[in-house]
PDB file of C-alpha atoms in Angstrom:
ATOM      1  CA  UNK A 909      26.469  12.136 -36.502  1.00  0.00           C
ATOM      2  CA  UNK A 910      24.972  14.888 -38.325  1.00  0.00           C
ATOM      3  CA  UNK A 911      26.750  18.361 -39.129  1.00  0.00           C
ATOM      4  CA  UNK A 912      24.031  20.237 -38.646  1.00  0.00           C
ATOM      5  CA  UNK A 913      24.039  23.284 -36.603  1.00  0.00           C
ATOM      6  CA  UNK A 914      20.964  23.852 -34.864  1.00  0.00           C
ATOM      7  CA  UNK A 915      19.365  26.834 -34.241  1.00  0.00           C
ATOM      8  CA  UNK A 916      18.042  27.056 -30.506  1.00  0.00           C
ATOM      9  CA  UNK A 917      18.622  30.778 -29.742  1.00  0.00           C
ATOM     10  CA  UNK A 918      15.050  31.713 -30.286  1.00  0.00           C
ATOM     11  CA  UNK A 919      13.621  28.672 -28.389  1.00  0.00           C
ATOM     12  CA  UNK A 920      16.248  29.883 -25.293  1.00  0.00           C
ATOM     13  CA  UNK A 921      14.681  33.110 -25.714  1.00  0.00           C
ATOM     14  CA  UNK A 922      10.985  31.839 -25.119  1.00  0.00           C
ATOM     15  CA  UNK A 923       9.227  32.842 -22.134  1.00  0.00           C
ATOM     16  CA  UNK A 924       9.033  29.920 -19.212  1.00  0.00           C
ATOM     17  CA  UNK A 925       6.133  28.464 -17.493  1.00  0.00           C
ATOM     18  CA  UNK A 926       7.324  28.994 -14.309  1.00  0.00           C
ATOM     19  CA  UNK A 927       5.052  26.538 -12.899  1.00  0.00           C
ATOM     20  CA  UNK A 928       6.013  25.803  -8.855  1.00  0.00           C
ATOM     21  CA  UNK A 929       7.371  22.015  -9.375  1.00  0.00           C
ATOM     22  CA  UNK A 930       6.857  19.471  -6.229  1.00  0.00           C
ATOM     23  CA  UNK A 931      10.536  20.116  -5.593  1.00  0.00           C
ATOM     24  CA  UNK A 932      10.009  24.031  -5.063  1.00  0.00           C
ATOM     25  CA  UNK A 933      11.474  24.681  -8.374  1.00  0.00           C
ATOM     26  CA  UNK A 934       9.959  26.163 -11.215  1.00  0.00           C
ATOM     27  CA  UNK A 935       8.892  24.635 -14.949  1.00  0.00           C
ATOM     28  CA  UNK A 936      11.304  25.303 -17.268  1.00  0.00           C
ATOM     29  CA  UNK A 937       9.299  24.611 -19.980  1.00  0.00           C
ATOM     30  CA  UNK A 938       8.679  26.942 -22.493  1.00  0.00           C
ATOM     31  CA  UNK A 939       5.207  28.227 -22.108  1.00  0.00           C
ATOM     32  CA  UNK A 940       2.764  28.259 -25.361  1.00  0.00           C
ATOM     33  CA  UNK A 941       2.816  30.870 -27.725  1.00  0.00           C
ATOM     34  CA  UNK A 942       0.040  33.760 -26.218  1.00  0.00           C
ATOM     35  CA  UNK A 943      -0.096  31.880 -22.748  1.00  0.00           C
ATOM     36  CA  UNK A 944       1.405  32.039 -19.173  1.00  0.00           C
ATOM     37  CA  UNK A 945       1.819  28.314 -18.585  1.00  0.00           C
ATOM     38  CA  UNK A 946       3.359  25.172 -20.892  1.00  0.00           C
ATOM     39  CA  UNK A 947       1.343  22.436 -22.441  1.00  0.00           C
ATOM     40  CA  UNK A 948       1.484  20.354 -19.727  1.00  0.00           C
ATOM     41  CA  UNK A 949       0.684  22.737 -16.883  1.00  0.00           C
ATOM     42  CA  UNK A 950      -2.629  24.539 -18.187  1.00  0.00           C
ATOM     43  CA  UNK A 951      -2.400  25.955 -21.535  1.00  0.00           C
ATOM     44  CA  UNK A 952      -3.001  22.885 -23.468  1.00  0.00           C
ATOM     45  CA  UNK A 953      -6.453  23.249 -25.648  1.00  0.00           C
ATOM     46  CA  UNK A 954      -9.072  21.784 -23.855  1.00  0.00           C
ATOM     47  CA  UNK A 955      -7.406  21.230 -20.798  1.00  0.00           C
ATOM     48  CA  UNK A 956      -8.931  22.357 -17.541  1.00  0.00           C
ATOM     49  CA  UNK A 957     -12.111  22.120 -15.874  1.00  0.00           C
ATOM     50  CA  UNK A 958     -15.281  23.239 -17.312  1.00  0.00           C
ATOM     51  CA  UNK A 959     -16.846  26.357 -16.841  1.00  0.00           C
ATOM     52  CA  UNK A 960     -19.360  25.865 -13.929  1.00  0.00           C
ATOM     53  CA  UNK A 961     -17.952  22.913 -13.227  1.00  0.00           C
ATOM     54  CA  UNK A 962     -19.995  20.295 -11.064  1.00  0.00           C
ATOM     55  CA  UNK A 963     -17.778  18.159  -9.963  1.00  0.00           C
ATOM     56  CA  UNK A 964     -15.628  21.160  -8.232  1.00  0.00           C
ATOM     57  CA  UNK A 965     -19.357  21.819  -5.949  1.00  0.00           C
ATOM     58  CA  UNK A 966     -18.406  21.597  -2.190  1.00  0.00           C
ATOM     59  CA  UNK A 967     -20.222  18.623  -0.549  1.00  0.00           C
ATOM     60  CA  UNK A 968     -20.990  20.661   2.930  1.00  0.00           C
ATOM     61  CA  UNK A 969     -19.810  18.690   5.335  1.00  0.00           C
ATOM     62  CA  UNK A 970     -16.917  20.917   6.385  1.00  0.00           C
ATOM     63  CA  UNK A 971     -19.749  23.799   6.656  1.00  0.00           C
ATOM     64  CA  UNK A 972     -20.077  25.794   9.733  1.00  0.00           C
ATOM     65  CA  UNK A 973     -23.484  24.787  10.240  1.00  0.00           C
ATOM     66  CA  UNK A 974     -22.880  20.682   9.466  1.00  0.00           C
ATOM     67  CA  UNK A 975     -20.054  21.128  12.377  1.00  0.00           C
ATOM     68  CA  UNK A 976     -22.387  23.189  14.285  1.00  0.00           C
ATOM     69  CA  UNK A 977     -24.669  20.480  13.838  1.00  0.00           C
ATOM     70  CA  UNK A 978     -22.395  17.659  14.589  1.00  0.00           C
ATOM     71  CA  UNK A 979     -21.217  19.329  17.696  1.00  0.00           C
ATOM     72  CA  UNK A 980     -25.037  19.972  19.200  1.00  0.00           C
ATOM     73  CA  UNK A 981     -25.435  15.909  18.386  1.00  0.00           C
ATOM     74  CA  UNK A 982     -22.268  14.963  20.253  1.00  0.00           C
ATOM     75  CA  UNK A 983     -23.409  16.792  23.468  1.00  0.00           C
ATOM     76  CA  UNK A 984     -26.832  15.386  23.178  1.00  0.00           C
ATOM     77  CA  UNK A 985     -25.200  12.097  23.082  1.00  0.00           C
ATOM     78  CA  UNK A 986     -22.854  12.945  25.824  1.00  0.00           C
ATOM     79  CA  UNK A 987     -25.709  14.261  28.110  1.00  0.00           C
ATOM     80  CA  UNK A 988     -27.669  10.947  27.420  1.00  0.00           C
ATOM     81  CA  UNK A 989     -24.816   8.921  28.664  1.00  0.00           C
ATOM     82  CA  UNK A 990     -24.652  10.613  31.707  1.00  0.00           C
ATOM     83  CA  UNK A 991     -28.301  10.414  32.410  1.00  0.00           C
ATOM     84  CA  UNK A 992     -28.040   6.457  32.056  1.00  0.00           C
ATOM     85  CA  UNK A 993     -25.245   6.352  33.873  1.00  0.00           C
ATOM     86  CA  UNK A 994     -27.033   8.276  36.689  1.00  0.00           C
ATOM     87  CA  UNK A 995     -29.901   5.657  36.145  1.00  0.00           C
ATOM     88  CA  UNK A 996     -27.396   2.252  37.210  1.00  0.00           C
TER      89      UNK A 996
END
């Protein structure tokens, strides 16, 4: 074993990340210098989505207009079914 005394004081006194974990706790890793998060939670160089991220665009499936259109189509189909049942 090594008898070298470690100087852990500055590391223990450094600001902590604070990102929420899956287990309702907070990340206890030291934050990157000049940032509020650790390297694993978004302070790493080049992490995160690029500006004007095209991958984050919405597909429009759940917009108000799309939902209203689907409801209208369902109502028309239901009406058509009722008419077909009356014709039998």
